[in-house]
PDB file of C-alpha atoms in Angstrom:
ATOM      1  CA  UNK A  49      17.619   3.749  -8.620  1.00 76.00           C
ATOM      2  CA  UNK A  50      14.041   2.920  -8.078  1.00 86.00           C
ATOM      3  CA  UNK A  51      12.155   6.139  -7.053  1.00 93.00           C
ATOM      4  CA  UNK A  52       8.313   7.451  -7.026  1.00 97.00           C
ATOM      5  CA  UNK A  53       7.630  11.247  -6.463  1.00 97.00           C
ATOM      6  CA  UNK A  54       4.693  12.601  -5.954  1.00 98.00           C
ATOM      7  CA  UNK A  55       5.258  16.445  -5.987  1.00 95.00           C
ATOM      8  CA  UNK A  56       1.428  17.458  -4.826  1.00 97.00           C
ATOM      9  CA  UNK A  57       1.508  16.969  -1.242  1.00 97.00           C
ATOM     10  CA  UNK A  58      -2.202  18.530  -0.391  1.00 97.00           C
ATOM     11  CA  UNK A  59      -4.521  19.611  -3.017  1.00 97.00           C
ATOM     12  CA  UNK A  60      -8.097  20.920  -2.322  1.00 98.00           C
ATOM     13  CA  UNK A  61     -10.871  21.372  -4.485  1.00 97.00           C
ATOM     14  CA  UNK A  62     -14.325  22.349  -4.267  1.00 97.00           C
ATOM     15  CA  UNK A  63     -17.078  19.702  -5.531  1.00 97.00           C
ATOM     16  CA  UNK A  64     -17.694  18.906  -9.045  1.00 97.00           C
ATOM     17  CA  UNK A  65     -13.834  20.600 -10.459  1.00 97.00           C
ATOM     18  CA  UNK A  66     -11.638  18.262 -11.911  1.00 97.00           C
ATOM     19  CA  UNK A  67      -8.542  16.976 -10.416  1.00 98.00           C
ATOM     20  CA  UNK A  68      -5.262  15.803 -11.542  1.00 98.00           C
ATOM     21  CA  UNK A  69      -2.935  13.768  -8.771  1.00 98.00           C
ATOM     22  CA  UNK A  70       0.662  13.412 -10.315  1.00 98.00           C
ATOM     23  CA  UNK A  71       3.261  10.755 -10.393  1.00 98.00           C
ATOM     24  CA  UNK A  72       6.414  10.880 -12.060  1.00 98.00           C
ATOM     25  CA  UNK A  73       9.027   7.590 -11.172  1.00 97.00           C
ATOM     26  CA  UNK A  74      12.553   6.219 -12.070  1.00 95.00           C
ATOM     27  CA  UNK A  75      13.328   3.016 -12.892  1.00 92.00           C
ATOM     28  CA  UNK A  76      15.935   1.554 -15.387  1.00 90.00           C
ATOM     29  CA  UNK A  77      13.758  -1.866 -15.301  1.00 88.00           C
ATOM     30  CA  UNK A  78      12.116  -2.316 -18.266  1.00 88.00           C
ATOM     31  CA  UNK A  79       8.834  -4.395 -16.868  1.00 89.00           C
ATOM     32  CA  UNK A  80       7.503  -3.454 -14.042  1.00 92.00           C
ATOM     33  CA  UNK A  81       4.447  -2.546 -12.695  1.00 93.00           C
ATOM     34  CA  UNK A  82       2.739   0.875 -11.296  1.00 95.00           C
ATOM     35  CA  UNK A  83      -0.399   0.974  -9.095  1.00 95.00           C
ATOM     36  CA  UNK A  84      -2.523   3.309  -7.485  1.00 97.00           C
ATOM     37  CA  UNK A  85      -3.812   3.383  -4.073  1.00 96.00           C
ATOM     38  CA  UNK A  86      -6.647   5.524  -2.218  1.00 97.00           C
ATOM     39  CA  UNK A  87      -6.739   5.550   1.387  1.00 96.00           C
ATOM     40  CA  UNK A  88      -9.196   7.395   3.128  1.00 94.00           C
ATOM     41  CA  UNK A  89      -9.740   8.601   6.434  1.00 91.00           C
ATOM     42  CA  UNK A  90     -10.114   5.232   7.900  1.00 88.00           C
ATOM     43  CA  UNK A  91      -7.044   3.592   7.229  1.00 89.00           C
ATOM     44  CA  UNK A  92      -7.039   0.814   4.889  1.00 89.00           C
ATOM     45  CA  UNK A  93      -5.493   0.851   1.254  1.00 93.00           C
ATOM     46  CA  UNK A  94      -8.076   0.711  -1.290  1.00 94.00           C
ATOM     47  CA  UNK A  95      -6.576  -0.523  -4.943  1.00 93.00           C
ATOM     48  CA  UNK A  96      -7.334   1.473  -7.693  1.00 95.00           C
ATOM     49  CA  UNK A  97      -5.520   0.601 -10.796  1.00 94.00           C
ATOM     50  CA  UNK A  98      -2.531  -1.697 -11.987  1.00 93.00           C
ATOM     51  CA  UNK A  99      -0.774  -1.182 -15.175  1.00 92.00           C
ATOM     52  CA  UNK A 100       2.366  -2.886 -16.296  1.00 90.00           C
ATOM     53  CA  UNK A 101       4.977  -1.179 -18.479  1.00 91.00           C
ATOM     54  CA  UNK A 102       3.995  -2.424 -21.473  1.00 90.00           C
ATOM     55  CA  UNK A 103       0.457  -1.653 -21.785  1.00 87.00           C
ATOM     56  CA  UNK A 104       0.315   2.359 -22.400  1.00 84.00           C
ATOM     57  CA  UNK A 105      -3.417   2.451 -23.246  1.00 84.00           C
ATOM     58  CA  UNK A 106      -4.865   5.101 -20.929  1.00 86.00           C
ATOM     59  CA  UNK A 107      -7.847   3.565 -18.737  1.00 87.00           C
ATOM     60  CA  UNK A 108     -11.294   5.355 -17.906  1.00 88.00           C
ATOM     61  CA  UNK A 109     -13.484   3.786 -14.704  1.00 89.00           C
ATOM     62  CA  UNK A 110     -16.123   6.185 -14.242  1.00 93.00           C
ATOM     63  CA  UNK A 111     -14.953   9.343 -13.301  1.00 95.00           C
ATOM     64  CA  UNK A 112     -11.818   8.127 -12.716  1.00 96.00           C
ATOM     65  CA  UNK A 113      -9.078   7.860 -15.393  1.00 95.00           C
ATOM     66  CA  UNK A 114      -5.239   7.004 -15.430  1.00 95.00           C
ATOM     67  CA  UNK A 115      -2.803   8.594 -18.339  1.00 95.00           C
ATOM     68  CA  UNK A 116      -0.235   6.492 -18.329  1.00 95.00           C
ATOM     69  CA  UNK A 117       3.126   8.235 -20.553  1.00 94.00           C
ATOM     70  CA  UNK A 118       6.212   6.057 -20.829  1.00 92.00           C
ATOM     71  CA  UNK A 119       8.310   8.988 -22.573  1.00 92.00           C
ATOM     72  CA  UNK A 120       7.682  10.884 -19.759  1.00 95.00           C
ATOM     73  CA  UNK A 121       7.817   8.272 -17.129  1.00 95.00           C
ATOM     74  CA  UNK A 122       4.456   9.443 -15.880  1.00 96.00           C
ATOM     75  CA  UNK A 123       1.431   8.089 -14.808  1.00 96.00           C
ATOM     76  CA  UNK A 124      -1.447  10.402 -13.586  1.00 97.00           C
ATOM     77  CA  UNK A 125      -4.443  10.348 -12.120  1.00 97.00           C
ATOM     78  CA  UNK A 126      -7.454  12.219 -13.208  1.00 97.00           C
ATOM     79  CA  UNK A 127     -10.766  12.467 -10.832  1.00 97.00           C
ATOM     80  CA  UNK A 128     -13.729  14.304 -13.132  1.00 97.00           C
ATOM     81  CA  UNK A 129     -16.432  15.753 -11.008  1.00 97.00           C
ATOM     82  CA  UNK A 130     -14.999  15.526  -7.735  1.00 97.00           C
ATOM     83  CA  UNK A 131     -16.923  14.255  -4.545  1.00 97.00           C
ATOM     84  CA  UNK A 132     -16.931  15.269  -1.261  1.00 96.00           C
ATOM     85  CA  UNK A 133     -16.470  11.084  -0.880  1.00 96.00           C
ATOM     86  CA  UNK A 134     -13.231  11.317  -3.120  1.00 97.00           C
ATOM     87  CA  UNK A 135     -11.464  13.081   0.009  1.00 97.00           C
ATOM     88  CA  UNK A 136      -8.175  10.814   1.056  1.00 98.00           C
ATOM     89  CA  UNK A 137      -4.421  10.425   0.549  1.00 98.00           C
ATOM     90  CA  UNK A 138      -3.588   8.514  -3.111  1.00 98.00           C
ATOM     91  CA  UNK A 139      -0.622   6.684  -3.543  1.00 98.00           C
ATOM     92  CA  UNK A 140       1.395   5.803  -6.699  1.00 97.00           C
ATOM     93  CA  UNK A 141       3.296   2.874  -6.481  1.00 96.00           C
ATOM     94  CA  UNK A 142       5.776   1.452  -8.803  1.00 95.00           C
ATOM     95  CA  UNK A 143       7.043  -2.424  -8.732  1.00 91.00           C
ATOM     96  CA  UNK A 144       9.982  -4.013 -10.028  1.00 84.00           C
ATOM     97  CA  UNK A 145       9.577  -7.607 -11.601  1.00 75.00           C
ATOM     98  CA  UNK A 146      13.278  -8.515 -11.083  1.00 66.00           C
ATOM     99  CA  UNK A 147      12.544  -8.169  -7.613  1.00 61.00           C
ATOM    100  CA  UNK A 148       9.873  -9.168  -6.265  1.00 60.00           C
ATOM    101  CA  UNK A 149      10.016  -7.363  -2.821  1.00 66.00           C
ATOM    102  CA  UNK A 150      11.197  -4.473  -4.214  1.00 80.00           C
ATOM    103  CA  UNK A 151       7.919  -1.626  -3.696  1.00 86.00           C
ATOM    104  CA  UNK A 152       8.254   2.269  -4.289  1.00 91.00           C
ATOM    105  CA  UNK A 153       5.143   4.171  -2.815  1.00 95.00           C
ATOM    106  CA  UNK A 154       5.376   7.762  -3.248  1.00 97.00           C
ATOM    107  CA  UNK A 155       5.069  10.161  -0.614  1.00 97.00           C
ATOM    108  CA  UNK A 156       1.079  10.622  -1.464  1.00 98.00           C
ATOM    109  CA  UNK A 157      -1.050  13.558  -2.284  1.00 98.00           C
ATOM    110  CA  UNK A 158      -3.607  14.545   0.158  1.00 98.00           C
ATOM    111  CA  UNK A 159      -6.751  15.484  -1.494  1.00 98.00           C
ATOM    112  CA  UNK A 160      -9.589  17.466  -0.033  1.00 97.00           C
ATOM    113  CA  UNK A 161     -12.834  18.287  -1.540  1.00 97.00           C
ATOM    114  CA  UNK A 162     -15.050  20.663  -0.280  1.00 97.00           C
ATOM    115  CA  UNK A 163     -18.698  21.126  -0.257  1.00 95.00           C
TER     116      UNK A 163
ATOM    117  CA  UNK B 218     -15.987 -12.514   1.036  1.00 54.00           C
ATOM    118  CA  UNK B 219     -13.640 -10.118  -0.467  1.00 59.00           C
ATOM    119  CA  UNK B 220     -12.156  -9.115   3.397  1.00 90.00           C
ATOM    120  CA  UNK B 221      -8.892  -8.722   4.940  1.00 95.00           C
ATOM    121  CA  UNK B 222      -9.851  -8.372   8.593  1.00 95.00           C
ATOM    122  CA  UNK B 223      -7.313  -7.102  11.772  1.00 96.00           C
ATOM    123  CA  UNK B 224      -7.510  -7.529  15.374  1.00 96.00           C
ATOM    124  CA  UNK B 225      -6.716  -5.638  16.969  1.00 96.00           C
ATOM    125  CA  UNK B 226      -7.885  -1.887  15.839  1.00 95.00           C
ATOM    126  CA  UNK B 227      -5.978  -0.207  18.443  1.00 96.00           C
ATOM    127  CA  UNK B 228      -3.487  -1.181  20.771  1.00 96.00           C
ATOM    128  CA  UNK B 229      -1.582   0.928  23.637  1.00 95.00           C
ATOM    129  CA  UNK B 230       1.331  -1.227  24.905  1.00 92.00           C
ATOM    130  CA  UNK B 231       4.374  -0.674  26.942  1.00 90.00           C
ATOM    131  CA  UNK B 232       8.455  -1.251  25.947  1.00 89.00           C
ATOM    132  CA  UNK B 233       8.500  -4.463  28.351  1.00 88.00           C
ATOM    133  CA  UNK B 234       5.242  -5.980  26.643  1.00 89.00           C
ATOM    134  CA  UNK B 235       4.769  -8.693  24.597  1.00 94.00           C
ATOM    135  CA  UNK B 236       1.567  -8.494  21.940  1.00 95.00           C
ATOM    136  CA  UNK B 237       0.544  -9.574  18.779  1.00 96.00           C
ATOM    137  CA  UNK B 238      -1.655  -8.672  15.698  1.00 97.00           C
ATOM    138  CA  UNK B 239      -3.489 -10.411  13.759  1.00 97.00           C
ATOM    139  CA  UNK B 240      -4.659 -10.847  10.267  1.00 97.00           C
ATOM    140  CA  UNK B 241      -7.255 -12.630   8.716  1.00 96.00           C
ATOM    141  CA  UNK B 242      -8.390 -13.676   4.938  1.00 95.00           C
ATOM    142  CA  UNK B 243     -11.146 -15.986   3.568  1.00 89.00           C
ATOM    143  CA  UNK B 244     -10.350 -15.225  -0.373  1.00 92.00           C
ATOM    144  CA  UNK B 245      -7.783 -17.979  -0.792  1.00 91.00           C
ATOM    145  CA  UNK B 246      -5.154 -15.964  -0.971  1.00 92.00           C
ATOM    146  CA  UNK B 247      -1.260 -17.788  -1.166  1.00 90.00           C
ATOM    147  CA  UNK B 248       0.150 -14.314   0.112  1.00 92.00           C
ATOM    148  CA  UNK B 249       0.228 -11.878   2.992  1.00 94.00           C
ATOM    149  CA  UNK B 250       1.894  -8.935   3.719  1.00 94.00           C
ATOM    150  CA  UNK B 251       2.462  -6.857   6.719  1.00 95.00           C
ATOM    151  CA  UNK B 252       3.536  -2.922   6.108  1.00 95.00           C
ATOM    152  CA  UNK B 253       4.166  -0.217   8.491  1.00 96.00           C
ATOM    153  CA  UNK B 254       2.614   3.312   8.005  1.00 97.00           C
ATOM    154  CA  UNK B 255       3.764   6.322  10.276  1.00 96.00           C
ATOM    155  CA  UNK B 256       1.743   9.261  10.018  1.00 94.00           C
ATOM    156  CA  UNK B 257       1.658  11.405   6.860  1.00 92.00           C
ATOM    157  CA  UNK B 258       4.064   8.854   5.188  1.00 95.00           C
ATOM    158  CA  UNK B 259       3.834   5.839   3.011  1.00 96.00           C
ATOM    159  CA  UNK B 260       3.701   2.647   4.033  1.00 95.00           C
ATOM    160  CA  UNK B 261       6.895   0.604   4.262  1.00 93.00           C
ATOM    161  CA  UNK B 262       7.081  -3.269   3.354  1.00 92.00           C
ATOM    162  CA  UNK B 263       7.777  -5.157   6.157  1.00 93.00           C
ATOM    163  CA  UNK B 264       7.488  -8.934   5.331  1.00 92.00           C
ATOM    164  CA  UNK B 265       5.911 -11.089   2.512  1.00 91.00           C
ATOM    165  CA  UNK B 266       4.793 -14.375   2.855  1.00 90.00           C
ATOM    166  CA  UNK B 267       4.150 -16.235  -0.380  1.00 87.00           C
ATOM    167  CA  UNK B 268       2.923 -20.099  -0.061  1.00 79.00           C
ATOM    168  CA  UNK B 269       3.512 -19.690   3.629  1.00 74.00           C
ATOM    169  CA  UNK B 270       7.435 -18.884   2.818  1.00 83.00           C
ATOM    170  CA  UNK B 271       8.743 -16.056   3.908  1.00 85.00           C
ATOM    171  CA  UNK B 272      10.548 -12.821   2.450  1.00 81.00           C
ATOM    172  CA  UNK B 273      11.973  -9.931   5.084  1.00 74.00           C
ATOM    173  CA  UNK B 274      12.757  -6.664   4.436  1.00 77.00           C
ATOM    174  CA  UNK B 275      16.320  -6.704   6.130  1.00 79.00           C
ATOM    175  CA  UNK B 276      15.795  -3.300   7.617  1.00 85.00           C
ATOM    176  CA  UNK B 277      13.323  -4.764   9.899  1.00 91.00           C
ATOM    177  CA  UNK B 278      14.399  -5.071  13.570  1.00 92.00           C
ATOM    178  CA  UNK B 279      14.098  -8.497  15.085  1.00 92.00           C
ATOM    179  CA  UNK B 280      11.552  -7.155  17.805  1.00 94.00           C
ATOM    180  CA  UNK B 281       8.765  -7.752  15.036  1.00 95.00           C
ATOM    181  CA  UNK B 282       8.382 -11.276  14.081  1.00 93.00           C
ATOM    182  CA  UNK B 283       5.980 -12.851  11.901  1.00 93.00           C
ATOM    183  CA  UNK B 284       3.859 -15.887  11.754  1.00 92.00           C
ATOM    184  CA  UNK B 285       1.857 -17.736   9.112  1.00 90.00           C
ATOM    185  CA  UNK B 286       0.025 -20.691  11.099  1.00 89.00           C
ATOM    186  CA  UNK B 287      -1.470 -21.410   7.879  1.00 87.00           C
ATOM    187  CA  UNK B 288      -2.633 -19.709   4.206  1.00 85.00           C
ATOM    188  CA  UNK B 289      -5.372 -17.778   5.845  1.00 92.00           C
ATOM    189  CA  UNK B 290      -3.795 -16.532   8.962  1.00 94.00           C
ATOM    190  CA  UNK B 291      -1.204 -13.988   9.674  1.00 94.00           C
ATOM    191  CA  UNK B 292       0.341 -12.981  12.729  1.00 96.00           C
ATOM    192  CA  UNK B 293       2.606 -10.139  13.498  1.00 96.00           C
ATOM    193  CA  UNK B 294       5.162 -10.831  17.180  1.00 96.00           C
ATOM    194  CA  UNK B 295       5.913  -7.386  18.998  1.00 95.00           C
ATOM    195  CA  UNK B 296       8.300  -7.722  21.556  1.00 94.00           C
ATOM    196  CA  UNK B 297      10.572  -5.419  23.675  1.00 93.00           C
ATOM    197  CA  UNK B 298       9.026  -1.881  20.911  1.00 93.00           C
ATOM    198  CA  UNK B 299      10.903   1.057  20.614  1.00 94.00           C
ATOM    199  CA  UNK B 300       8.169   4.198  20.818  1.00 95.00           C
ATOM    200  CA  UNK B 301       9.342   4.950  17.413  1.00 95.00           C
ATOM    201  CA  UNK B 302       7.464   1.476  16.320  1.00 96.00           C
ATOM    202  CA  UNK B 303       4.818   3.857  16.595  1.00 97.00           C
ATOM    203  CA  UNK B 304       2.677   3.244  14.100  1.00 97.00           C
ATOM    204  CA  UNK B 305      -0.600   2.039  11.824  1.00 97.00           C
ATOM    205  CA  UNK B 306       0.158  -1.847  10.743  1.00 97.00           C
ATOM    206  CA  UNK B 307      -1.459  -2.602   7.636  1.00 96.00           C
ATOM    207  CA  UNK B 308      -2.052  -6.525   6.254  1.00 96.00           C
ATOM    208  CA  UNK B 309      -2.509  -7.308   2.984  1.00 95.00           C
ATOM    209  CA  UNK B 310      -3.146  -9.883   0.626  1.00 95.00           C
ATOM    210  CA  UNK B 311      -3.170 -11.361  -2.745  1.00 93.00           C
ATOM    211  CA  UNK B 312      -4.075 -14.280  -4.745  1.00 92.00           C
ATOM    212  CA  UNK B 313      -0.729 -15.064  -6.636  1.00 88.00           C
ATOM    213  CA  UNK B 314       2.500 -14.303  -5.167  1.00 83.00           C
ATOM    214  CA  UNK B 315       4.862 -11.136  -6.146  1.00 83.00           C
ATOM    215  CA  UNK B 316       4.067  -7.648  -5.402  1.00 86.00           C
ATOM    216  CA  UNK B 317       2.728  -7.185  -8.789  1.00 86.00           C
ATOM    217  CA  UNK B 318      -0.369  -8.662  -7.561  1.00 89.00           C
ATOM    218  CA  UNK B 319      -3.216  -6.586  -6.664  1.00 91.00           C
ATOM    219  CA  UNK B 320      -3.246  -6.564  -2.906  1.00 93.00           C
ATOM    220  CA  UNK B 321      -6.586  -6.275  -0.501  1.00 93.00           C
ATOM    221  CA  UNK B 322      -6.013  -4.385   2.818  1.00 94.00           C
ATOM    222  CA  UNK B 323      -7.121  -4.504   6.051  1.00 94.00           C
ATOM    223  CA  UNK B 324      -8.204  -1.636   7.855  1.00 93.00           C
ATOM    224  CA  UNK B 325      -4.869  -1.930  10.082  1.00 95.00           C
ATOM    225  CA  UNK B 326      -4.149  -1.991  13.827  1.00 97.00           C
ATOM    226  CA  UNK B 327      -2.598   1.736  15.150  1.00 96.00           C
ATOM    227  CA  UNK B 328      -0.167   0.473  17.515  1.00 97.00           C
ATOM    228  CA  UNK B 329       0.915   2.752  20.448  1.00 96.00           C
ATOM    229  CA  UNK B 330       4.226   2.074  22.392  1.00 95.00           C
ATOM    230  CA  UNK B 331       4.825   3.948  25.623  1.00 93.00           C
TER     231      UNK B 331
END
């Protein structure tokens, strides 16, 4: 079974802290792909990262940065130095490659930063 | 122009009407997606085009139908909507096929049925 959970439904924070987001899926695939997802307030789906399952090099974009663990079939999200801008709901998503209309989204984590 | 655009943002529109949404894209993309998003969930696949062929979720009730006049264009048929079809619509594309691709959203169309 194919399955994303995302166990953090809200989290708030107050500027400047640190924030993990969580994501923990199932799969018996071995390639496939996970993403993440930001959507704020207004609606859209903004990509954030793609990693397939062989590439386990964590990734660092400015004060964002994924830790992607295989042995623990994780693959978190880290936001250094929050922003009152970085307020939205992020989705983890996890793709199969065997087939290709297969999509897992997990439920999302709300996260609100405060001034 | 890196821009999936939707018309319309909002629409209100009762269980005898017909309506449609639309989706746009000037990146070249070969695929387009339509998803449906109720509030405080995640979005659900709906259907997939890929070189104007299309993929269906089979859960999808035959009172949405989609159309791909051509690579750029994507239209979404809603006829004879259940107020539980409720929702945000969200297009997508990307510039291979397969979901593995990085999709580019547009800003969706919240669609009210009365």
């Amino acid at each position: 079974a194919q399955k994303v959970t995302q166990a953090q439904t809200e989290i708030s924070v107050v500027e400047k802290e640190d924030v993990t987001l969580d994501c923990v899926y199932e799969t018996r695939d071995t390639t496939y792909y996970l993403f993440w997802y930001k959507q704020p307030p207004s609606g859209e789906l903004v990509f954030l990262i793609r990693r397939n399952s062989f590439d386990e090099q964590n990734e660092i974009s400015g004060r964002y940065s994924w830790n992607f663990q295989k042995s623990t079939s994780s693959f978190n999200f880290t936001i250094t130095a929050s922003q009152v801008v970085d307020s939205a709901v992020y989705f983890c998503a996890l793709i199969r490659t065997y087939n290709n209309n297969d999509m897992r989204f997990g439920a999302g984590t709300r996260l609100t930063v405060k001034p | 122009d890196t821009e999936v655009t939707q018309t319309p943002k909002h629409l209100v529109m009762g269980m005898t009407n017909k309506k449609s949404l639309k989706c746009e894209q000037h990146m070249g993309h070969r695929a387009m997606y339509w998803y449906k998003q109720k509030a405080k969930k995640p979005p659900e696949l709906m259907f997939v085009y890929s070189y104007e062929k299309l993929s269906i979720n089979e859960s999808v009730p035959s009172r949405f139908s989609p159309e791909c006049p051509n690579s750029s264009l994507l239209n979404l048929h809603l006829h004879a909507l259940q107020p539980e079809d409720s929702a945000l619509y969200l297009c997508a594309s990307s510039q291979g096929a397969g979901l593995q691709e990085t999709q580019y959203f547009g800003p969706g169309t919240r669609l009210l049925v009365l």
